[in-house]
Short mmCIF file of N, CA and C in Angstrom, two decimals:
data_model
loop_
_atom_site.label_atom_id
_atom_site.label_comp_id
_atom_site.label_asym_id
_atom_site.label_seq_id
_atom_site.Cartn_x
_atom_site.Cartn_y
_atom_site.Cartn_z
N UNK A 1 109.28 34.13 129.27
CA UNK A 1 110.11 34.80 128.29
C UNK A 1 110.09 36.29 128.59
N UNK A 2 111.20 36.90 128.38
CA UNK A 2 111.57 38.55 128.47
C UNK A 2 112.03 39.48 127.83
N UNK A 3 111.37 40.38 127.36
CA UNK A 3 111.67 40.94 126.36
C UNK A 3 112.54 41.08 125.24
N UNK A 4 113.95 40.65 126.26
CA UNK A 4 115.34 40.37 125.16
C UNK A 4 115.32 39.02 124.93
N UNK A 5 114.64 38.36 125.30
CA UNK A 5 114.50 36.82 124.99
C UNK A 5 113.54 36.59 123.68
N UNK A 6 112.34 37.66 123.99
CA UNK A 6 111.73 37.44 122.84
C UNK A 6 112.44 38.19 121.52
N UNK A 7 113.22 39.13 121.20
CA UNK A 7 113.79 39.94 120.59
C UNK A 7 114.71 39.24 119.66
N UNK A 8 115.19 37.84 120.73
CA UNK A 8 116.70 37.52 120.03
C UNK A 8 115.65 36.50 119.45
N UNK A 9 114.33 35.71 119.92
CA UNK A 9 114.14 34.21 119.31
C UNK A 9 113.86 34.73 117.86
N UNK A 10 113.33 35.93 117.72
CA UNK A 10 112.60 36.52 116.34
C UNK A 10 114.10 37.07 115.48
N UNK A 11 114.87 37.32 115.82
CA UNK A 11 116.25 37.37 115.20
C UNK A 11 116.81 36.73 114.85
N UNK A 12 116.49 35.49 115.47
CA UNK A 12 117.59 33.88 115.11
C UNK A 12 116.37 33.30 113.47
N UNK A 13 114.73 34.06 113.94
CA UNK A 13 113.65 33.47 112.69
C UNK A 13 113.69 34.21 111.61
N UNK A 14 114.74 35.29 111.45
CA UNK A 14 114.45 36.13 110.75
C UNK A 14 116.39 36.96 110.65
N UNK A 15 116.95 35.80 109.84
CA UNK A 15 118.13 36.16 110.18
C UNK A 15 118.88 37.39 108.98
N UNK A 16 117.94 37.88 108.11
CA UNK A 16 118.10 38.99 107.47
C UNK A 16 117.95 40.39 107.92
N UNK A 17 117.04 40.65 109.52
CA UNK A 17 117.19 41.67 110.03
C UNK A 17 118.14 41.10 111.07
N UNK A 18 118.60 42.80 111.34
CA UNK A 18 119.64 43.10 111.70
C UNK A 18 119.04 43.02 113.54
N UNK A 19 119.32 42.88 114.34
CA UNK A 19 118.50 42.72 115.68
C UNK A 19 118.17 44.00 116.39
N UNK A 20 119.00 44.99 115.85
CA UNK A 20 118.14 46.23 116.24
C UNK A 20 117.05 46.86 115.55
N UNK A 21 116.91 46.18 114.27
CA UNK A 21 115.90 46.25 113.07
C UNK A 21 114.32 45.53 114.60
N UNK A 22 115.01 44.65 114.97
CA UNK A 22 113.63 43.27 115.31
C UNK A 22 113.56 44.66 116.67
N UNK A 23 114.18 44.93 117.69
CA UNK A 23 113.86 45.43 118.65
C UNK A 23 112.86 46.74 118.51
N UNK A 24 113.36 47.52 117.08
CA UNK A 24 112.46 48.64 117.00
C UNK A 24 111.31 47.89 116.34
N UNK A 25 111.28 47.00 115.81
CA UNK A 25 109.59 46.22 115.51
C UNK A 25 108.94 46.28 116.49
N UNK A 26 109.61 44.97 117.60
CA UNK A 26 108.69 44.82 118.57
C UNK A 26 108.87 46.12 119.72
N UNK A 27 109.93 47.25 120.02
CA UNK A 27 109.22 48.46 120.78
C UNK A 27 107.91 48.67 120.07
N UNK A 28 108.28 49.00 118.84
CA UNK A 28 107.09 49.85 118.30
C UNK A 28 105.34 48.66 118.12
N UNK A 29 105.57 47.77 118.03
CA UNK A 29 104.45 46.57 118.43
C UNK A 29 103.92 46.99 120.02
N UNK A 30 104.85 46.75 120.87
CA UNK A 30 104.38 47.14 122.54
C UNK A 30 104.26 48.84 122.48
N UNK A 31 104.31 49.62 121.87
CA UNK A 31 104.00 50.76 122.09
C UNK A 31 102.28 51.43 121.46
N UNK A 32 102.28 50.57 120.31
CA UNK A 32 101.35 50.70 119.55
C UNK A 32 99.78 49.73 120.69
N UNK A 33 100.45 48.93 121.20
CA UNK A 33 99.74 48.31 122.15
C UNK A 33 99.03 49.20 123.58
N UNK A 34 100.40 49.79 123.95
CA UNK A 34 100.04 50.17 125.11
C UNK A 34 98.73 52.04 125.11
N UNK A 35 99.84 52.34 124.14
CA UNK A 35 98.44 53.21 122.97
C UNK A 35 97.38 53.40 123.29
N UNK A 36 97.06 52.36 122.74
CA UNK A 36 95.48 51.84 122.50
C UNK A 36 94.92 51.86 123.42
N UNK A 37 95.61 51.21 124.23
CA UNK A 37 94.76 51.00 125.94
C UNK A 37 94.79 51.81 126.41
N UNK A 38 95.87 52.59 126.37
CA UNK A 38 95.71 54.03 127.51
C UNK A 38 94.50 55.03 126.79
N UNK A 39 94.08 54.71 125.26
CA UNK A 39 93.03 55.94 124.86
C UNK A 39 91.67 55.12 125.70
N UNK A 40 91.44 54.20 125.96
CA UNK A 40 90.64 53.61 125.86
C UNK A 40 90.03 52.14 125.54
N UNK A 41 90.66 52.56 124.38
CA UNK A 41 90.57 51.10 123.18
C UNK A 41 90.84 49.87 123.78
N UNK A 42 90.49 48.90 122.64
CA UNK A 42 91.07 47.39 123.00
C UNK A 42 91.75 46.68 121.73
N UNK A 43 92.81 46.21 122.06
CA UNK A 43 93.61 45.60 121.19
C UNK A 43 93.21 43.83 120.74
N UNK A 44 92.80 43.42 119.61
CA UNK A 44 92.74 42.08 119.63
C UNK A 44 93.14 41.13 118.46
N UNK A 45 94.02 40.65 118.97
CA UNK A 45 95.16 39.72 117.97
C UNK A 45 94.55 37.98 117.67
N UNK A 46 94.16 37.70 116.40
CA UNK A 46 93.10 36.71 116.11
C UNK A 46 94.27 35.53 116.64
N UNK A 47 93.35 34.68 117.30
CA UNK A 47 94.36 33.87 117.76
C UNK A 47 95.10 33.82 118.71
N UNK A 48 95.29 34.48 119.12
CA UNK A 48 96.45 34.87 120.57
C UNK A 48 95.67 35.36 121.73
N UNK A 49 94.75 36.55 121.08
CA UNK A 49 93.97 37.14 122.53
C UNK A 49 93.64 37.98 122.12
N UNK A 50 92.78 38.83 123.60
CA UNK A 50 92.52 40.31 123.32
C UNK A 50 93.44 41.12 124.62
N UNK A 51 93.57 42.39 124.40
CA UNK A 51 94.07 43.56 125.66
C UNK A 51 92.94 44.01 125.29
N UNK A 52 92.40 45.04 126.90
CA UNK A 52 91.59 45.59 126.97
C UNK A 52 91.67 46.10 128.53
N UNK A 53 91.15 47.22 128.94
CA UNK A 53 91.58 47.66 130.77
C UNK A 53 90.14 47.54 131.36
N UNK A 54 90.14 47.78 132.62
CA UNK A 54 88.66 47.37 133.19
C UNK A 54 89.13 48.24 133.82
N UNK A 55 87.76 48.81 134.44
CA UNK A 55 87.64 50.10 135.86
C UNK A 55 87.77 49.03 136.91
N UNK A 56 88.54 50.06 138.24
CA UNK A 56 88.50 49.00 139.78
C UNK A 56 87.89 49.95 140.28
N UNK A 57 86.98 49.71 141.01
CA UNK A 57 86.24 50.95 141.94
C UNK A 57 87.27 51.51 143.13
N UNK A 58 86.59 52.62 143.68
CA UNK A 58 87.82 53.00 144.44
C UNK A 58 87.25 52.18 145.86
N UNK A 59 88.12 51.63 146.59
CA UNK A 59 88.00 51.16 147.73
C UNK A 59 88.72 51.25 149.18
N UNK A 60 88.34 51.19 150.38
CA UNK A 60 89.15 51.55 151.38
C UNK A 60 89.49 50.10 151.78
N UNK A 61 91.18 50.41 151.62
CA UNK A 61 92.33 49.13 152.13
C UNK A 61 93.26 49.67 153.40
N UNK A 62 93.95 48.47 153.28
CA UNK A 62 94.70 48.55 154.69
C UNK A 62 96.40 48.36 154.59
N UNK A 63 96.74 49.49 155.08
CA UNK A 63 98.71 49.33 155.29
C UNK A 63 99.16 48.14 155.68
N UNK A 64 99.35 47.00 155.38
CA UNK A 64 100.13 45.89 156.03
C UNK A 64 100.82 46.19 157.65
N UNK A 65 101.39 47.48 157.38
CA UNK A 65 102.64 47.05 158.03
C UNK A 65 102.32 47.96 159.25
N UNK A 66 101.23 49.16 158.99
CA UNK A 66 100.51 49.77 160.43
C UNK A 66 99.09 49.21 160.44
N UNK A 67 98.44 49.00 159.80
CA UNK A 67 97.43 48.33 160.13
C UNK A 67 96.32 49.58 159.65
N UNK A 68 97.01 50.81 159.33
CA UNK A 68 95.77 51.80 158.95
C UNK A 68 95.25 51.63 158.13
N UNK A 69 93.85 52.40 158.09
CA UNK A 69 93.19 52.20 156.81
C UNK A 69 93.23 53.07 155.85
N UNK A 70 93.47 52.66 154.73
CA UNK A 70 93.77 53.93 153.46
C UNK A 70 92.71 53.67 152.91
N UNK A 71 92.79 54.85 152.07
CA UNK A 71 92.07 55.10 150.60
C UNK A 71 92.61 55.13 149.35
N UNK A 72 91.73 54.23 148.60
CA UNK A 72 92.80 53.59 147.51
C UNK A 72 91.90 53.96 146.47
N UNK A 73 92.10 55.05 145.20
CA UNK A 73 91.50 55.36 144.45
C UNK A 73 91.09 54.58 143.17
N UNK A 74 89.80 54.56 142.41
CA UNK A 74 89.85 53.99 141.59
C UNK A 74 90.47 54.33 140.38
N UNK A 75 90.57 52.48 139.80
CA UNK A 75 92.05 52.92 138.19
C UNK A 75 91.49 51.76 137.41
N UNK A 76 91.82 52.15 136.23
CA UNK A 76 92.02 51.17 134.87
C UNK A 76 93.25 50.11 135.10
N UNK A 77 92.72 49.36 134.67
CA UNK A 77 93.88 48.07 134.87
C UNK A 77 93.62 47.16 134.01
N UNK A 78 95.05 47.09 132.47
CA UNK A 78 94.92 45.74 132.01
C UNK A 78 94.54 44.49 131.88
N UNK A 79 93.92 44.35 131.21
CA UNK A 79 93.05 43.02 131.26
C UNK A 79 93.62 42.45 129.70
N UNK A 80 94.12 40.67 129.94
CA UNK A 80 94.29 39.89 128.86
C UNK A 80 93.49 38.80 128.80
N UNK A 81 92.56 38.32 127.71
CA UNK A 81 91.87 37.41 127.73
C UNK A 81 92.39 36.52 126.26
N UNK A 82 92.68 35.39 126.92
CA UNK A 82 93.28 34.16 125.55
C UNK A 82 92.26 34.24 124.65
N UNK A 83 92.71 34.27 123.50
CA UNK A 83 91.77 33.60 122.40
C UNK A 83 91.36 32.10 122.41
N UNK A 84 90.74 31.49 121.23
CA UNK A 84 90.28 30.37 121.47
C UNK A 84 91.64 29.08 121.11
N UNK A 85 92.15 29.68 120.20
CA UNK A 85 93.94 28.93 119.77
C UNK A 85 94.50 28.72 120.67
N UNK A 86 94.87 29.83 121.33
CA UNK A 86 95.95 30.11 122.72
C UNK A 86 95.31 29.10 123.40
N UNK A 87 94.11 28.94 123.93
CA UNK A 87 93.25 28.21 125.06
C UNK A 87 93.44 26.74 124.77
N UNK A 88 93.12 26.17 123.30
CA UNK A 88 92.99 24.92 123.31
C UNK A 88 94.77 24.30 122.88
N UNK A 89 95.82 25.76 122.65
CA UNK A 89 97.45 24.64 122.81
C UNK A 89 97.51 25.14 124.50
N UNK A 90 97.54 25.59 125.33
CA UNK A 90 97.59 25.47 126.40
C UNK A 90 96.80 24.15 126.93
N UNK A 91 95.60 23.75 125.99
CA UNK A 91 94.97 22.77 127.18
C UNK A 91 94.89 21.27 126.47
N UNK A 92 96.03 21.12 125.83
CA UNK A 92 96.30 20.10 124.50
C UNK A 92 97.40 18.96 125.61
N UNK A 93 96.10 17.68 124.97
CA UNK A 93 96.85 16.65 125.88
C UNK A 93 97.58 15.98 125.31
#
């Protein structure tokens, strides 16, 4: 699903807002998200999951396409971990 996909399914559930009403919800939902993570923080939605970023150390990689070796600095990088809900309808026989 993609962003305007999710935008319109919550518009068709909620047919009293107006769909640019639902889009500034959910911008402001993914903004309030991304937020968080960039201070630091971790976001966690009961049921669904948590966001949270992890350090990558910095490491020396390689150009594909010359074969040199770079230096690839270390970064924070998003991390999503399912909750226990999410986990057991994903693993529902």
């Amino acid at each position: 699903m993609i962003r305007s996909e999710l935008i319109e399914a919550l518009a068709q559930e909620n047919p009293e807002l107006r769909p640019e009403e639902v889009e500034a919800v959910v911008t402001c939902f993914f903004d309030a998200i991304a937020e968080r993570l960039a201070s630091g923080g971790r976001v966690e939605l009961r049921g669904f999951g948590a966001f949270s970023t992890r350090e990558r150390a910095a490491r020396t990689g390689r150009n594909p396409r010359t074969g040199e070796t770079v230096e690839v600095p270390g970064k924070r990088v998003p991390y999503f971990k399912a909750g226990k809900d999410m986990r057991d309808r994903l693993n529902a026989d």
